[in-house]
Coordinates of C-alpha atoms and ligand atoms in Angstrom, one line a residue:
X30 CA -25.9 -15.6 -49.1
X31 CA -25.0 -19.0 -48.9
X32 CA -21.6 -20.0 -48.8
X33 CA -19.6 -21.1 -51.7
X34 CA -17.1 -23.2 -51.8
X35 CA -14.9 -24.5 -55.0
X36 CA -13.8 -27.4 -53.9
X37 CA -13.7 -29.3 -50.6
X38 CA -9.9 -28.8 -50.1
X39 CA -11.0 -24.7 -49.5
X40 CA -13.6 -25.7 -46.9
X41 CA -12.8 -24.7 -43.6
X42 CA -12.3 -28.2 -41.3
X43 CA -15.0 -27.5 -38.3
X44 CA -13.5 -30.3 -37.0
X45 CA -10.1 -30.2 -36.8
X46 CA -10.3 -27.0 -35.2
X47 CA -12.6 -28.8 -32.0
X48 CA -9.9 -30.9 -31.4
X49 CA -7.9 -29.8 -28.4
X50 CA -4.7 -30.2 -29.3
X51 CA -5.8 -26.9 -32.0
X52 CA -8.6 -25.4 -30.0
X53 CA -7.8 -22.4 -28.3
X54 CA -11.5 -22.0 -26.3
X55 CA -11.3 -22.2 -22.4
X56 CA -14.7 -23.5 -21.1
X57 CA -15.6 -22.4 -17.5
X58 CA -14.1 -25.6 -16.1
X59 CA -10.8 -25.1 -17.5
X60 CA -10.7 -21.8 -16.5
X61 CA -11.5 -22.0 -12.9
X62 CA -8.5 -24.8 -13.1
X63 CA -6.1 -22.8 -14.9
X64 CA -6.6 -20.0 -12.5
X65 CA -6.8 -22.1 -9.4
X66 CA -3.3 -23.1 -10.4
X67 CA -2.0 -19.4 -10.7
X68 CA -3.4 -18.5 -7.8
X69 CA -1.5 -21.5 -5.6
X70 CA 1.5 -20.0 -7.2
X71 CA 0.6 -16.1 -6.4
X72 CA -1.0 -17.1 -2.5
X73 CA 1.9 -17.8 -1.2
X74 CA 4.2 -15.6 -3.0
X75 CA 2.4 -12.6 -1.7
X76 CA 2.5 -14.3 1.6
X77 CA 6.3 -14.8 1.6
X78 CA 7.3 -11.3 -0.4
X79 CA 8.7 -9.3 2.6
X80 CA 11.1 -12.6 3.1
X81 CA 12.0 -12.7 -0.7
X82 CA 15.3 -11.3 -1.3
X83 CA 15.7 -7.6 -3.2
X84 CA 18.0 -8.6 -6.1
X85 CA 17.9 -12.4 -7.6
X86 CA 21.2 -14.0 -9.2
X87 CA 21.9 -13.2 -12.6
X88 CA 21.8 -16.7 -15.1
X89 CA 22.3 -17.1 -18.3
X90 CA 19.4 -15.9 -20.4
X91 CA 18.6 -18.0 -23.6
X92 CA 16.1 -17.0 -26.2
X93 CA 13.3 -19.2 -26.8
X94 CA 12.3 -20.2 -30.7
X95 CA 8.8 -19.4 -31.9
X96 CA 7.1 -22.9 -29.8
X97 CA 5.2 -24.9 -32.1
X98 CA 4.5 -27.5 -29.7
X99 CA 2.1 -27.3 -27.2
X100 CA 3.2 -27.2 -23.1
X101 CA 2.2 -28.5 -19.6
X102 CA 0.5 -25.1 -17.6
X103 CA 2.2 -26.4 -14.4
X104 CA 5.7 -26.5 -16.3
X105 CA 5.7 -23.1 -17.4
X106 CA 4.3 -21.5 -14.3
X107 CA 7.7 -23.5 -13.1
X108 CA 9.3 -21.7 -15.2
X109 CA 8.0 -17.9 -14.8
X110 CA 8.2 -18.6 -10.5
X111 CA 11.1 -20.2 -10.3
X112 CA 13.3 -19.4 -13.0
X113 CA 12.3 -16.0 -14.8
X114 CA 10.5 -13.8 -11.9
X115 CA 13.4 -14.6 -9.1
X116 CA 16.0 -13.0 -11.7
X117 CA 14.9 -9.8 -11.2
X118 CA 14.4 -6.3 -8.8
X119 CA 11.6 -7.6 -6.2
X120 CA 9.7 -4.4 -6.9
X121 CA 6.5 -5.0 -4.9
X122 CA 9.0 -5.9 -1.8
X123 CA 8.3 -3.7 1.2
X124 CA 12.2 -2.8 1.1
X125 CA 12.1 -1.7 -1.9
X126 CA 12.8 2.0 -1.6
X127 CA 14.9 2.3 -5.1
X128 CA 13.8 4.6 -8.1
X129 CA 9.9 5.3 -7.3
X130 CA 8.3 2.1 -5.7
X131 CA 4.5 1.7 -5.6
X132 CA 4.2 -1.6 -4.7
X133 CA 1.3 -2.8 -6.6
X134 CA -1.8 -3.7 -5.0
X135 CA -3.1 -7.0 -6.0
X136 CA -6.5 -6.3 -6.2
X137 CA -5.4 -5.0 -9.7
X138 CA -4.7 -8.3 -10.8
X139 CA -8.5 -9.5 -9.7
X140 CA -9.9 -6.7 -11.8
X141 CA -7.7 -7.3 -14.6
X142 CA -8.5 -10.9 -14.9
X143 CA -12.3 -9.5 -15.0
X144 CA -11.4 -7.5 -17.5
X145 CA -9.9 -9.3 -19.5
X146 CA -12.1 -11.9 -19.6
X147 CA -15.2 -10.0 -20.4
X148 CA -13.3 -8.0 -22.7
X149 CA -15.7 -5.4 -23.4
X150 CA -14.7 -2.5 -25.7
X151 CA -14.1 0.7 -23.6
X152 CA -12.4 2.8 -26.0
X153 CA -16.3 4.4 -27.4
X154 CA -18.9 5.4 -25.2
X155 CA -21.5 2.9 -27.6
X156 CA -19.9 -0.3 -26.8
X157 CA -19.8 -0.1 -23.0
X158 CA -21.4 3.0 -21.1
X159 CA -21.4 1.4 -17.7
X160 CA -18.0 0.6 -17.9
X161 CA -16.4 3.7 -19.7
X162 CA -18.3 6.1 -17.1
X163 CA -16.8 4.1 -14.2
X164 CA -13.0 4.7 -15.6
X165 CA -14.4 8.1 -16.5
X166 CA -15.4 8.7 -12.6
X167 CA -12.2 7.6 -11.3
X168 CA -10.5 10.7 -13.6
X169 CA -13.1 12.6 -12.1
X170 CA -11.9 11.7 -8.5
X171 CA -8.8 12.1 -10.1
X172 CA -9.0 15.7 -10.9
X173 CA -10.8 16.4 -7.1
X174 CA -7.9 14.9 -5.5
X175 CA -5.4 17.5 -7.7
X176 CA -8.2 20.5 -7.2
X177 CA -9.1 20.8 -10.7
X178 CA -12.3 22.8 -11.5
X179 CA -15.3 21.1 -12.7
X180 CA -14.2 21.6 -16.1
X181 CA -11.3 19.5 -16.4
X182 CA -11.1 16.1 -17.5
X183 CA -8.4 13.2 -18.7
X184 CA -7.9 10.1 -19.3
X185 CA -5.9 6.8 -18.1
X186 CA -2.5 5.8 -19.7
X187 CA 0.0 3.6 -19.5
X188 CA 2.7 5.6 -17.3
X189 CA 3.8 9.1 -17.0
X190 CA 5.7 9.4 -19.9
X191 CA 3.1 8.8 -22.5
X192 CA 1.1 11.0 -20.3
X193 CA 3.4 14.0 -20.4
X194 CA 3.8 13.2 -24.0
X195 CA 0.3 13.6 -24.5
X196 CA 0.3 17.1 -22.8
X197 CA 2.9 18.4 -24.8
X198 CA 0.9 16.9 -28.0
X199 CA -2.4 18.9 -27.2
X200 CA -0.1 22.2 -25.6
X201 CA 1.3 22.3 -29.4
X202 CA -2.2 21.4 -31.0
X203 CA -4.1 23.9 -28.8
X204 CA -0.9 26.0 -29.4
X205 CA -1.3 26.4 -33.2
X206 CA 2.3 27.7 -33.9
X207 CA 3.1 27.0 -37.5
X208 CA 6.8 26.3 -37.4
X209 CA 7.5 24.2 -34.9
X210 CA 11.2 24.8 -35.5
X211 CA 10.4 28.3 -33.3
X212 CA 8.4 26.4 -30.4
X213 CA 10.5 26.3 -26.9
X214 CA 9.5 24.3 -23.6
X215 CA 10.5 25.4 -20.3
X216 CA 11.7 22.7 -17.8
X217 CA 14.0 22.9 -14.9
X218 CA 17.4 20.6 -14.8
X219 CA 15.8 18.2 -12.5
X220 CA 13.2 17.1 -15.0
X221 CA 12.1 13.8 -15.6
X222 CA 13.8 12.5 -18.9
X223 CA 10.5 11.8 -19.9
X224 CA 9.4 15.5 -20.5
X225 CA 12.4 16.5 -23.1
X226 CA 11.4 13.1 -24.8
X227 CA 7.9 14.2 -24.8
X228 CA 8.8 17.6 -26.1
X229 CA 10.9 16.2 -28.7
X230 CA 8.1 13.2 -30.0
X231 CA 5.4 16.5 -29.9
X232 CA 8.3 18.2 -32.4
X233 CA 9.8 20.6 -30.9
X234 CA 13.4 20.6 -31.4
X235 CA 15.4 19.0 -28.5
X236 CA 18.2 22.3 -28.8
X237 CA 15.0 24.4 -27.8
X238 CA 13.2 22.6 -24.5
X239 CA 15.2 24.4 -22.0
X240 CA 16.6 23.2 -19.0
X241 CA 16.6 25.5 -16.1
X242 CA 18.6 25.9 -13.4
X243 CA 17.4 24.8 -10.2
X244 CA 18.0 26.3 -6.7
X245 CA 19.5 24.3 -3.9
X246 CA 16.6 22.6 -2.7
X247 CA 16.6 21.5 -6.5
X248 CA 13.5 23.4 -7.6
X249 CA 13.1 25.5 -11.0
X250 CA 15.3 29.4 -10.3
X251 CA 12.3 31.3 -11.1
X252 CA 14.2 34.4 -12.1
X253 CA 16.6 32.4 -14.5
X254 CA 13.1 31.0 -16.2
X255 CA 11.7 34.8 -16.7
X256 CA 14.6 35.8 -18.1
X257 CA 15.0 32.9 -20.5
X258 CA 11.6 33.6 -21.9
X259 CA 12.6 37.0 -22.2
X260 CA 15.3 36.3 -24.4
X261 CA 13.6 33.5 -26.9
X262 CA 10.6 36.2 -27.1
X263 CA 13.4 38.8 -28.5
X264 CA 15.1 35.9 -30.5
X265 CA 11.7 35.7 -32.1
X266 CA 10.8 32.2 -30.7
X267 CA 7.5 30.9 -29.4
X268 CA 7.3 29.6 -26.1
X269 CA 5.2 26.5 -25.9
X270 CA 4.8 25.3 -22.5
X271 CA 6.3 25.4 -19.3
X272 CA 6.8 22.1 -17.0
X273 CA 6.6 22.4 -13.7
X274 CA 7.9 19.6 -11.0
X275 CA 5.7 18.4 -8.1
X276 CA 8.1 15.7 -7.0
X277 CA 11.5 15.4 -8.9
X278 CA 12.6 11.9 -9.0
X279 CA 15.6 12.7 -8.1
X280 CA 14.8 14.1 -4.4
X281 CA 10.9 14.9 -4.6
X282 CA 11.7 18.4 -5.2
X283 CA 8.1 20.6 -5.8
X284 CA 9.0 23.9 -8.1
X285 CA 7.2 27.1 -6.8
X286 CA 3.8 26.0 -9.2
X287 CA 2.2 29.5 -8.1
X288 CA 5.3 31.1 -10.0
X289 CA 5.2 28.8 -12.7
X290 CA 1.6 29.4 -13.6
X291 CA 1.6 33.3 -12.9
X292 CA 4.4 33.5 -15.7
X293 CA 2.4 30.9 -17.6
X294 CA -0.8 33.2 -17.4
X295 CA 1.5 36.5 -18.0
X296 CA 2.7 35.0 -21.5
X297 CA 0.2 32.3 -22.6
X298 CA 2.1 29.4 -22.1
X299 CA 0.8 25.9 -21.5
X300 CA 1.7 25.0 -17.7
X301 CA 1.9 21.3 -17.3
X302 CA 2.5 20.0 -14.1
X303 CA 4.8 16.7 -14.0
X304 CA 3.1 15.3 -10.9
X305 CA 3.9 11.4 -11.8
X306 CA 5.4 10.6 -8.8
X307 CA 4.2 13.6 -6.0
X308 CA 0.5 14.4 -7.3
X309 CA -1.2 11.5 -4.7
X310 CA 0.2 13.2 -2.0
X311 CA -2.4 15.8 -2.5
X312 CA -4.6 13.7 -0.5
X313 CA -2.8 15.2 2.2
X314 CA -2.2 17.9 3.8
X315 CA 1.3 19.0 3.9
X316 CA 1.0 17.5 0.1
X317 CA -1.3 19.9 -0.8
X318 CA 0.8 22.9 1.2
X319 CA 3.9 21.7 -1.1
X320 CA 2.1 21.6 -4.3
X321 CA 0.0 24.4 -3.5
X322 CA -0.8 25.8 -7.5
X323 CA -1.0 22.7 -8.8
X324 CA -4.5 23.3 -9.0
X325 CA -3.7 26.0 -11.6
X326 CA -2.5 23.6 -14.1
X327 CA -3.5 23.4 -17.8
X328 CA -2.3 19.8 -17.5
X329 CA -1.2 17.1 -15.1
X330 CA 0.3 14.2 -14.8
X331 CA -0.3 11.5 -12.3
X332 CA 1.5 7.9 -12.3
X333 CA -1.5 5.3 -10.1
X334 CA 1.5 3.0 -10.3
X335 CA 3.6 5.3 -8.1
X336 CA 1.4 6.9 -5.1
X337 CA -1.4 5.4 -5.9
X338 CA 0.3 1.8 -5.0
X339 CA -0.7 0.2 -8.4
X340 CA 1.3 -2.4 -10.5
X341 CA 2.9 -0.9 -13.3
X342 CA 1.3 0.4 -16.5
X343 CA -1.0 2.9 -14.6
X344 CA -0.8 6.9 -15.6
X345 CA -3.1 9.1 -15.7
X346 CA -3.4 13.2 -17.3
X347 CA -5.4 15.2 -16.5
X348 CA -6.3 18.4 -18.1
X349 CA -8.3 21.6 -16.8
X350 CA -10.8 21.8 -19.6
X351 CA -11.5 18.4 -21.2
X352 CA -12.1 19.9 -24.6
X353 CA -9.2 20.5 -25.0
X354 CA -8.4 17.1 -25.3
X355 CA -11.2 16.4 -27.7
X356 CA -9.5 19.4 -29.9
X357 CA -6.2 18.0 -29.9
X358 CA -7.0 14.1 -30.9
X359 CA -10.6 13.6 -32.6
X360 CA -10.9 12.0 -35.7
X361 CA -14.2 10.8 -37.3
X362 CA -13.8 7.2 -39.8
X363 CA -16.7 5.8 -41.9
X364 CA -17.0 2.4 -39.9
X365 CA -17.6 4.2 -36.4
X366 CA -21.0 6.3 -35.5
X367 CA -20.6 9.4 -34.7
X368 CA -19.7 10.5 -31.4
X369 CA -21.2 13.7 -31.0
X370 CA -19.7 16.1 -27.4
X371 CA -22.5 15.6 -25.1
X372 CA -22.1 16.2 -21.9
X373 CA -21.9 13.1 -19.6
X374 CA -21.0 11.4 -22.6
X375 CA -17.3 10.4 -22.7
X376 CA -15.5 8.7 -26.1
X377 CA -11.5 7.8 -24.8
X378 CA -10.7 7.0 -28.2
X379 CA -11.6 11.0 -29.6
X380 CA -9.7 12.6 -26.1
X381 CA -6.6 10.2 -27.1
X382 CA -3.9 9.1 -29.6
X383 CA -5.5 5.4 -28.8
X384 CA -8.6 3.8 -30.4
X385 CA -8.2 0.2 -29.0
X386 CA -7.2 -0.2 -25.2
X387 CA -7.9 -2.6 -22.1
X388 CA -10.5 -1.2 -19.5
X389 CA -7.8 -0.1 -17.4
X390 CA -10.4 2.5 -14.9
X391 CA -11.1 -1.0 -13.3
X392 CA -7.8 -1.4 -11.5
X393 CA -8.3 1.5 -9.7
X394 CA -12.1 1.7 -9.2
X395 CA -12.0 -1.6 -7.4
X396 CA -9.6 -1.0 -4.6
X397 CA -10.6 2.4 -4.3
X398 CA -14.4 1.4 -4.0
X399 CA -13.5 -1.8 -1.9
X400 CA -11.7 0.4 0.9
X401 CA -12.5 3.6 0.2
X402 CA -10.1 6.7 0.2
X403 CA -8.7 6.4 3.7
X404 CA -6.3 4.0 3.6
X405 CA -4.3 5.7 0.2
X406 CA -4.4 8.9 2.4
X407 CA -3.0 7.2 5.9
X408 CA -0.5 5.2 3.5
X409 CA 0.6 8.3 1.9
X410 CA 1.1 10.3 5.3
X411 CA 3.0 7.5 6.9
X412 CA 5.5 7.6 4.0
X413 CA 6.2 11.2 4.7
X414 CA 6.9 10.2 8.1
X415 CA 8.6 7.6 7.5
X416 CA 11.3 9.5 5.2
X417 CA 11.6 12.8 7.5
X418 CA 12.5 9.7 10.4
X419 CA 15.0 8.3 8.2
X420 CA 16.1 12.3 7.9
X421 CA 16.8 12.8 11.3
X422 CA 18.2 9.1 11.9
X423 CA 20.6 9.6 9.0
X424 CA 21.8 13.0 10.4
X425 CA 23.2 11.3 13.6
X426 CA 25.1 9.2 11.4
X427 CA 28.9 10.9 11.5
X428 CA 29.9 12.2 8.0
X429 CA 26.7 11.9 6.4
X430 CA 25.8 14.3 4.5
X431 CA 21.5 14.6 3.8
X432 CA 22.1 16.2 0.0
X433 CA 18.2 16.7 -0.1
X434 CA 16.1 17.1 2.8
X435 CA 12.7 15.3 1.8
X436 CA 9.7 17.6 0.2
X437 CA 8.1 14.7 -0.2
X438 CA 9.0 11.1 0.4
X439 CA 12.5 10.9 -1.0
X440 CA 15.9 11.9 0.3
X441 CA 19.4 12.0 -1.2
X442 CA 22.4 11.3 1.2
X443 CA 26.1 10.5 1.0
X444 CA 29.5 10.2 2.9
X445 CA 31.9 12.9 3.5
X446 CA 35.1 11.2 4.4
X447 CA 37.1 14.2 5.3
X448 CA 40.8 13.2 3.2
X449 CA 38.5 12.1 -0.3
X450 CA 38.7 14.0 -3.2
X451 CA 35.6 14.5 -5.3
X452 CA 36.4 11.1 -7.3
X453 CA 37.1 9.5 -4.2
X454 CA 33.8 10.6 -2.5
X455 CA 31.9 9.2 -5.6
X456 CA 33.8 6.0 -5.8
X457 CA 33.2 5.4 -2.0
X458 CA 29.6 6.4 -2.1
X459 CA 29.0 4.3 -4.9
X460 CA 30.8 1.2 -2.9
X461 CA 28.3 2.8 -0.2
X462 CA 25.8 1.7 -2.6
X463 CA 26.6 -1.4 -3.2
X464 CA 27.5 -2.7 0.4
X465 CA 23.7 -1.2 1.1
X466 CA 21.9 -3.2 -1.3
X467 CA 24.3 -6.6 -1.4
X468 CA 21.9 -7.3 2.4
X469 CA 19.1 -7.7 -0.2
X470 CA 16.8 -6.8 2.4
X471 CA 16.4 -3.3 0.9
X472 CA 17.1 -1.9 -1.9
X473 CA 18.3 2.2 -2.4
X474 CA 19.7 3.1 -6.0
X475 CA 22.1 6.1 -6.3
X476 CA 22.0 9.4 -8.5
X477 CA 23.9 12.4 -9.5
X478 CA 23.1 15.8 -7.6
X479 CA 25.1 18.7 -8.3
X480 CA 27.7 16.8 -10.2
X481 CA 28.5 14.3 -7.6
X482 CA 27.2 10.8 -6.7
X483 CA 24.3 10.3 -3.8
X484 CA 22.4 7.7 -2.8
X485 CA 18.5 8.5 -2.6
X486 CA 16.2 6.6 -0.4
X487 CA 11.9 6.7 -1.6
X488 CA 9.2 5.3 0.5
X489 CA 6.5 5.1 -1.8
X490 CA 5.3 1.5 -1.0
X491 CA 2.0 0.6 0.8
X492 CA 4.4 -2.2 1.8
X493 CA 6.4 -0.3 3.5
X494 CA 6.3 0.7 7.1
X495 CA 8.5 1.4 10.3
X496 CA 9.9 -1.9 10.2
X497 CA 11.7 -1.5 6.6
X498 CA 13.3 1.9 7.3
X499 CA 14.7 0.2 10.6
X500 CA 16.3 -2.1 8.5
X501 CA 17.4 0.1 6.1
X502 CA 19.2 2.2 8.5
X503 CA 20.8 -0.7 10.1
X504 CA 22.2 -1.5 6.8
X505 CA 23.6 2.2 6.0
X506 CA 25.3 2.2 9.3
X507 CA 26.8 -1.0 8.8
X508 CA 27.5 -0.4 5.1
X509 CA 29.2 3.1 6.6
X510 CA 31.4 1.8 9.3
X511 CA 32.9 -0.4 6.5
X512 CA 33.5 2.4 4.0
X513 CA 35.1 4.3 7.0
X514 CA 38.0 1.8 6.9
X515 CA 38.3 1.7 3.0
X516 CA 41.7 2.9 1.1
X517 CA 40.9 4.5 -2.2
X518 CA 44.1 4.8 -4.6
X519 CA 45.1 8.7 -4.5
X520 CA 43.4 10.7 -7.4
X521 CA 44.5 14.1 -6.4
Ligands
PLP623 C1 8.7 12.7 -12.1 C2 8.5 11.6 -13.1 N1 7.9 11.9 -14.2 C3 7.7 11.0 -15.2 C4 8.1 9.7 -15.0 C5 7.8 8.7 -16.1 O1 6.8 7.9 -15.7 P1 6.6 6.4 -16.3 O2 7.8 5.6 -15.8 O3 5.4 5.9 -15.6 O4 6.5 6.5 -17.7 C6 8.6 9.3 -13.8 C7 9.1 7.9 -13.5 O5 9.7 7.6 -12.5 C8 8.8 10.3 -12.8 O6 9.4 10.0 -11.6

């Protein structure tokens, strides 16, 4: 058909749209320049990182209108390096050792920039095969890492969160309980936020996701667990699932996963595993001797942009029979072929609440194929040394207290002065805090165990290394020896 147009006001202006002030085309010129310019920018702030400092000062912030004028590149990379990304945590810094680090390897950013550039369509199997069965082979290595059988399957997401979400999403669609007004989840008090959220966006009441006990190494009371079942099973509820820990964020505490699952298997229960910031660590050995059941999992969840060093934006869940997946989230539409369940054959967009997504397999497949497996697994077991060394440094330290002992990579510590009361301890611990991270050479962040404020320490960086946790410790003493002098106003 030819086009038709009813007057020349309507026709499109080919034209106007080639000049550059309105073109928004990049030829290969421009593009190597534009990049070339980022990259002098990113160079040398990679280079420079360890000497950044932790926290930047806080300025004013000002909202921006909507910019109908076009700008110079240089001025606004001026403005994201030396205004924007200086005001904020320095989260890749090799002294990071706040919340969960991971550093982010910059060979993400490479394959990202391929990605995105090509901007192929991974979401069907049709569009891109080569491509989906590459992101599709890292889930496989994936699930080898975690010991899954050949059966099991998953699929990359954006972080832990929509990945635990999506595990409670196919538990309750696999779980085909009719009211979910009777449906109860099982996780211990140390749970990720993220998993009562996830419970609650799957349905399932918040009053009924149960939090458990945990014991004094801050795993899930296994006993209080049965007999909480026990009880919604007279009440006439329907247990759901059951999510286990392997690595609280709180102290890297591993429940007993063996228990979880036998009880899991006794009742039919879903058992997820919340693995989001200890499942890489099953690369090694005294990872896979914590987390030993893991293995027996219906689901897991793994965060690449925790153990696996990657920037953030990087989950992953897996689960031990892919179907399942497939049962919980495929849909058929008139514009798309069909997708038929061949084996080999993998469609993201029926195994997932997505259709559209980046090709996000690449930011893993790259480093992983550049230097092979070795390095994540050296990395990992250096951070478990390097926590159980802070362990027995902080331990010399008069009147600290190690709250948790590290499982993992992560401890929790504070300061007993002897006279404080509880209020007192927390105020001086939290002054502790502070003192710690106003060096800006590391940074620790603080949390509540057993009612009362601690400061936790997690190596998780490929950054990180002997060096760091020397100056880290420097700074606690030094932070301590101060506190020791500190008058608190009596709260007795
Ligand atoms: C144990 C655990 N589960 C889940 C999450 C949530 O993951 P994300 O922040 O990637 O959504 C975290 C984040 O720190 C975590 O530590």
């Amino acid at each position: 058909m030819t086009e038709s147009f009813t007057s020349d006001k309507d026709r499109p202006n080919h034209d106007l749209l080639a000049s550059p002030n309105l073109s928004l085309e990049l030829n290969g010129d421009q593009f190597r320049e534009l990049v070339g310019q980022a990259v002098e920018r990113l160079a040398p702030f990679l280079d420079s990182l360890a000497d950044q400092p932790l926290q930047g000062d806080a300025k004013e912030i000002k909202q921006q209108p909507l910019p109908e004028k076009p700008a110079e590149f240089a001025t606004l990379l001026d403005e994201l390096f030396e205004q924007r990304i200086p005001q904020s945590y320095n989260t890749p810094s090799p002294g990071y050792l706040a919340y969960v680090p991971g550093g982010g390897l910059p060979h993400a950013a490479i394959a990202d920039l391929i990605a995105d550039t090509v901007n192929r369509y991974v979401s069907t199997w049709f569009t891109a095969p080569q491509l989906v069965r590459l992101e599709a082979d890292v889930v496989d290595w994936f699930c080898r890492i975690v010991g899954l059988p050949d059966s099991a399957g998953g699929l990359l997401t954006t972080g832990g969160s929509l990945a635990n979400w999506i595990a409670l999403v196919t538990a309750r669609e696999l779980g085909k309980i009719d009211d979910l007004r009777q449906a109860t989840v099982y996780v211990s008090d140390q749970a990720h936020s993220s998993v009562a959220k996830a419970a609650r966006l799957a349905g399932v009441p918040l009053a009924n996701v149960r939090s458990i006990r945990s014991d004094r190494l801050f795993r899930i009371c296994i006993e209080d667990l049965e007999k909480q079942i026990a009880d919604d099973l007279k009440s006439g509820l329907i247990p759901l699932a059951i999510v286990g820990n392997a690595g609280t964020t709180n102290t890297g505490a591993v429940d007993s996963l063996e228990s979880l699952s036998r009880i899991a298997q006794q009742q039919n229960i879903w058992f997820h595993v919340d693995a989001a910031y200890g499942g890489f660590f099953m690369l090694t050995e005294r990872g896979q001797q914590a987390m030993r059941g893991i293995e027996l999992a219906d689901s897991v969840t793994l965060d690449p942009h925790k153990g696996f060093f990657l920037p953030y934006g990087n989950g992953c869940l897996l689960v031990r029979r892919k179907n399942d997946l497939r049962l919980a989230h495929q849909e058929s539409s008139d514009y798309l072929p069909e997708m038929p369940d061949e084996s080999g054959r993998v469609d993201f967009c029926q195994i997932s609440p997505e259709l559209s997504r980046d090709l996000r397999g690449l930011r893993i497949w790259l480093p992983l194929k550049m230097h092979g497996v070795e390095p994540f697994r050296q990395n990992l077991k250096e951070k478990l040394d390097l926590c159980h060394w802070a362990a027995k440094e902080l331990q010399l330290i008069d009147g600290i207290e190690i709250v948790a002992q590290p499982q993992l990579s992560t401890l929790a510590f504070r300061l007993c002065r002897p006279d404080d009361s509880d209020e007192q301890a927390d105020a001086i611990n939290r002054l502790l805090c502070d003192r710690i991270n106003e060096s800006r050479r590391i940074l620790l962040s603080p949390t509540i165990l057993n009612g009362r404020f601690v400061v936790r320490i997690c190596v998780l960086s490929f950054r990180t290394h002997f060096k760091q946790l020397k100056i880290c410790l420097e700074e606690i003493r030094s932070a301590v020896e101060q506190m020791r002098v500190i008058q608190l106003p009596d709260t007795k």
